[in-house]
Amino acid sequence: MSAGPLDGRVVLVTGGNSGIGLGMARGLAEAGAAVCIWGRNREKNARATDELRSSGARVVSREVDVSDEQQVVAGMRALVEELGRLDACFANAAISSGQDQPRFVDSTLDQWREMVRVNLDGTYLTLREAARVLVEQGEGGSLVATSSIAARFGSPREHAYAATKAGILALVNSLAVELGRHGIRVNALMPAWTASPALDEWFENPAVAERILPRIPLRRWGRPDEWAGIAIYLASDASTFHTGDVIRIDGGYSVF
């Protein structure tokens, strides 16, 4: 492999075994980074690891439920022990609303708390442990959290999902200010309508396409590989003065 902008760097991508997470992990690996994938599904982890290693990159994976504090702490410790350090962390793992979510008036507190537990608590735990490593190393670094346009645009039956994604934006703002003195930059990604196993069936629904695609100026769904470039940028020296931002990649949906 020729030298890449991320040679010698170690990057963690949670939820990196499919969808946007895998798209980012693929780009990071091809740019020269050693990549660690966290996911709850062992088989998906293995498939993603094999795929990424085919490019010659150093890739490891670990079964981690980001909503479990002990698993996150142990996973971060194992990452540093195996790969030697950490330079960037993409807190991307989440569960989506799906097609079977109840109306707000029929929803339950347990359903609400499950979404918060994985999406918001999981992001908090991941970024906290990554920040501890970066502060101790004393060399700065990059923290990135995946939000969603659901944080800004209303959608029926997505009350819990949207609330967690909005919370991530507030968390990123706070951390960008607090961690800046350590040379750690913190940003959020705001994706929309990107193909993934969790959404493929939904995208195939003609009613969905008829309602949403006309609102996307590019007139198509996003692809996971289109997240590689922004991941490389945020993990590299190209973004060393870029922090506290929300980077929207949505095919123009938000401006139309």
Coordinates of C-alpha atoms in Angstrom, one line a residue:
M1 CA 0.0 0.0 0.0
S2 CA 1.2 3.5 -0.7
A3 CA 1.5 6.0 2.1
G4 CA -1.8 7.5 3.1
P5 CA -2.9 10.5 5.2
L6 CA -3.7 8.3 8.2
D7 CA -0.6 6.1 8.2
G8 CA 0.3 5.2 11.8
R9 CA -3.0 6.3 13.2
V10 CA -5.5 4.2 15.1
V11 CA -9.2 4.9 14.7
L12 CA -12.2 3.4 16.4
V13 CA -15.6 3.2 14.6
T14 CA -18.5 1.9 16.7
G15 CA -21.3 0.4 14.6
G16 CA -18.6 -0.1 12.0
N17 CA -19.8 -3.4 10.7
S18 CA -22.5 -2.1 8.3
G19 CA -24.0 1.0 6.7
I20 CA -22.5 4.4 7.3
G21 CA -20.1 3.0 9.9
L22 CA -18.7 0.4 7.5
G23 CA -18.4 3.1 4.8
M24 CA -16.4 5.3 7.2
A25 CA -14.2 2.3 8.3
R26 CA -13.5 1.4 4.7
G27 CA -12.3 4.9 3.9
L28 CA -10.2 5.1 7.0
A29 CA -8.5 1.7 6.4
E30 CA -7.8 2.6 2.8
A31 CA -6.2 5.9 3.9
G32 CA -3.7 3.9 6.0
A33 CA -5.3 3.9 9.5
A34 CA -5.4 0.8 11.8
V35 CA -9.1 0.5 12.4
C36 CA -11.0 -1.1 15.3
I37 CA -14.7 -1.9 14.8
W38 CA -17.2 -2.3 17.6
G39 CA -20.5 -4.0 17.0
R40 CA -22.9 -6.4 18.8
N41 CA -23.1 -8.9 16.1
R42 CA -20.1 -11.3 15.9
E43 CA -20.9 -12.5 12.4
K44 CA -21.2 -9.0 10.9
N45 CA -18.1 -8.0 12.7
A46 CA -16.2 -10.9 11.1
R47 CA -17.5 -10.1 7.6
A48 CA -16.6 -6.4 7.9
T49 CA -13.1 -7.2 9.3
D50 CA -12.4 -9.7 6.5
E51 CA -13.5 -7.1 3.9
L52 CA -11.4 -4.3 5.3
R53 CA -8.3 -6.5 5.7
S54 CA -8.5 -7.3 2.0
S55 CA -7.1 -3.8 1.3
G56 CA -4.0 -4.6 3.4
A57 CA -5.1 -2.6 6.4
R58 CA -4.7 -3.6 10.0
V59 CA -8.3 -4.2 11.3
V60 CA -9.6 -5.7 14.5
S61 CA -13.1 -6.0 15.9
R62 CA -14.7 -6.6 19.2
E63 CA -18.2 -7.3 20.4
V64 CA -19.2 -4.3 22.4
D65 CA -22.6 -3.1 23.5
V66 CA -22.0 0.6 23.8
S67 CA -24.9 1.0 26.2
D68 CA -23.1 -1.2 28.7
E69 CA -20.5 0.8 30.6
Q70 CA -18.3 -2.1 31.6
Q71 CA -18.1 -3.3 28.0
V72 CA -17.2 0.1 26.7
V73 CA -14.5 0.6 29.4
A74 CA -13.1 -2.9 28.7
G75 CA -13.3 -2.4 25.0
M76 CA -11.3 0.8 25.1
R77 CA -8.7 -0.8 27.3
A78 CA -8.4 -3.7 24.9
L79 CA -8.1 -1.4 21.9
V80 CA -5.1 0.5 23.4
E81 CA -3.4 -2.7 24.5
E82 CA -3.7 -4.3 21.1
L83 CA -3.1 -1.3 18.8
G84 CA -1.0 0.8 21.1
R85 CA -2.9 4.1 21.1
L86 CA -6.0 6.0 19.8
D87 CA -6.1 9.0 17.5
A88 CA -9.7 9.3 16.5
C89 CA -13.0 7.9 17.6
F90 CA -16.3 7.8 15.6
A91 CA -19.2 7.2 18.0
N92 CA -21.6 5.9 15.3
A93 CA -23.4 3.0 16.9
A94 CA -27.2 3.4 17.2
I95 CA -30.6 1.8 16.8
S96 CA -33.1 3.4 14.5
S97 CA -36.8 3.9 14.9
G98 CA -37.7 1.3 12.2
Q99 CA -41.1 0.8 10.7
D100 CA -42.8 -0.7 13.7
Q101 CA -42.6 2.2 16.2
P102 CA -45.8 3.1 17.9
R103 CA -47.6 6.4 17.7
F104 CA -46.4 8.8 20.4
V105 CA -49.7 8.4 22.4
D106 CA -49.2 4.6 22.3
S107 CA -45.5 4.6 23.2
T108 CA -44.1 3.3 26.5
L109 CA -41.3 4.5 28.8
D110 CA -39.4 1.3 28.2
Q111 CA -39.3 2.0 24.5
W112 CA -38.1 5.5 25.1
R113 CA -35.4 4.4 27.5
E114 CA -34.1 1.7 25.2
M115 CA -33.5 4.3 22.5
V116 CA -31.8 6.7 24.9
R117 CA -29.8 3.9 26.4
V118 CA -28.2 2.9 23.1
N119 CA -28.1 6.1 21.1
L120 CA -27.4 8.8 23.7
D121 CA -25.9 6.9 26.7
G122 CA -23.8 4.8 24.3
T123 CA -22.4 7.9 22.6
Y124 CA -21.6 9.5 25.9
L125 CA -19.8 6.4 27.2
T126 CA -17.8 5.9 24.0
L127 CA -16.7 9.5 23.8
R128 CA -15.9 9.6 27.5
E129 CA -13.6 6.7 27.3
A130 CA -12.0 7.9 24.1
A131 CA -11.5 11.3 25.6
R132 CA -9.8 9.8 28.6
V133 CA -7.3 8.0 26.4
L134 CA -6.6 11.1 24.3
V135 CA -6.2 13.4 27.3
E136 CA -3.7 10.9 28.8
Q137 CA -1.8 10.6 25.6
G138 CA -1.5 14.4 25.5
E139 CA -1.3 14.6 21.7
G140 CA -4.8 15.9 20.8
G141 CA -7.1 13.9 18.6
S142 CA -10.5 13.8 17.0
L143 CA -13.9 12.7 18.4
V144 CA -16.9 12.4 16.1
A145 CA -20.5 11.6 16.9
T146 CA -23.2 10.6 14.4
S147 CA -26.4 12.5 14.8
S148 CA -29.2 12.7 12.2
I149 CA -31.3 15.2 10.4
A150 CA -34.1 13.8 12.6
A151 CA -32.6 16.1 15.2
R152 CA -33.7 19.1 13.1
F153 CA -36.7 17.9 11.0
G154 CA -39.8 16.4 12.5
S155 CA -40.9 12.9 11.5
P156 CA -43.9 10.9 12.9
R157 CA -43.1 8.1 15.3
E158 CA -39.5 9.2 15.6
H159 CA -39.8 11.2 18.9
A160 CA -37.3 9.0 20.9
Y161 CA -34.8 8.7 18.0
A162 CA -34.9 12.4 17.2
A163 CA -34.5 13.3 20.9
T164 CA -31.4 11.2 21.2
K165 CA -29.9 12.6 18.0
A166 CA -30.6 16.2 19.2
G167 CA -28.9 15.4 22.5
I168 CA -25.8 14.3 20.6
L169 CA -25.5 17.8 19.1
A170 CA -25.6 19.4 22.5
L171 CA -23.1 16.9 23.8
V172 CA -20.7 17.7 21.0
N173 CA -20.9 21.5 21.5
S174 CA -20.1 21.1 25.2
L175 CA -17.2 18.7 24.6
A176 CA -15.7 20.9 21.8
V177 CA -15.4 23.7 24.3
E178 CA -14.2 21.6 27.3
L179 CA -11.7 19.4 25.4
G180 CA -10.3 22.1 23.1
R181 CA -7.5 23.0 25.7
H182 CA -6.2 19.4 25.2
G183 CA -6.0 19.8 21.4
I184 CA -9.0 17.5 21.0
R185 CA -11.5 18.5 18.4
V186 CA -15.1 17.3 18.6
N187 CA -17.6 17.3 15.7
A188 CA -20.9 15.8 14.8
L189 CA -22.1 14.3 11.5
M190 CA -25.7 14.7 10.4
P191 CA -26.6 12.1 7.8
A192 CA -29.8 11.5 6.0
W193 CA -31.3 8.8 3.9
T194 CA -28.3 6.6 3.5
A195 CA -28.7 3.0 2.4
S196 CA -28.0 0.4 5.1
P197 CA -29.4 -3.0 6.1
A198 CA -31.7 -1.4 8.7
L199 CA -33.3 0.9 6.1
D200 CA -33.2 -1.1 2.9
E201 CA -36.7 -2.5 3.3
W202 CA -38.0 0.9 4.1
F203 CA -36.4 2.4 1.1
E204 CA -38.0 -0.2 -1.1
N205 CA -41.5 1.0 -0.1
P206 CA -42.9 3.0 -3.1
A207 CA -44.7 5.3 -0.8
V208 CA -41.5 6.3 0.9
A209 CA -39.7 7.0 -2.3
E210 CA -42.6 9.0 -3.7
R211 CA -42.7 11.2 -0.6
I212 CA -39.0 11.7 0.1
L213 CA -37.0 11.5 -3.1
P214 CA -38.6 14.6 -4.7
R215 CA -37.4 16.5 -1.7
I216 CA -33.7 15.5 -2.3
P217 CA -32.1 17.6 -5.0
L218 CA -29.8 14.8 -6.0
R219 CA -32.9 12.6 -6.4
R220 CA -31.4 9.4 -4.9
W221 CA -30.5 7.8 -1.6
G222 CA -27.0 8.2 -0.2
R223 CA -24.5 5.4 -0.2
P224 CA -22.3 4.2 2.7
D225 CA -19.1 4.8 0.7
E226 CA -20.0 8.5 0.5
W227 CA -19.0 8.8 4.2
A228 CA -15.4 7.7 3.6
G229 CA -14.2 11.2 2.6
I230 CA -15.5 13.1 5.6
A231 CA -14.2 10.4 8.0
I232 CA -10.7 10.7 6.5
Y233 CA -10.9 14.5 6.7
L234 CA -11.9 14.5 10.4
A235 CA -9.3 11.9 11.4
S236 CA -6.5 13.6 9.6
D237 CA -4.4 16.7 10.0
A238 CA -6.6 18.4 7.4
S239 CA -9.1 19.2 10.1
T240 CA -6.9 20.3 13.0
F241 CA -8.7 23.7 13.3
H242 CA -12.2 22.3 12.8
T243 CA -14.2 21.7 15.9
G244 CA -17.7 22.2 17.4
D245 CA -19.3 21.7 14.0
V246 CA -22.3 19.8 12.6
I247 CA -21.5 18.5 9.2
R248 CA -24.6 17.7 7.2
I249 CA -24.5 15.3 4.3
D250 CA -28.0 14.7 3.0
G251 CA -28.1 15.2 -0.8
G252 CA -29.5 18.7 -0.3
Y253 CA -32.6 17.6 1.6
S254 CA -32.2 20.3 4.3
V255 CA -32.1 23.2 1.8
F256 CA -34.9 22.3 -0.4

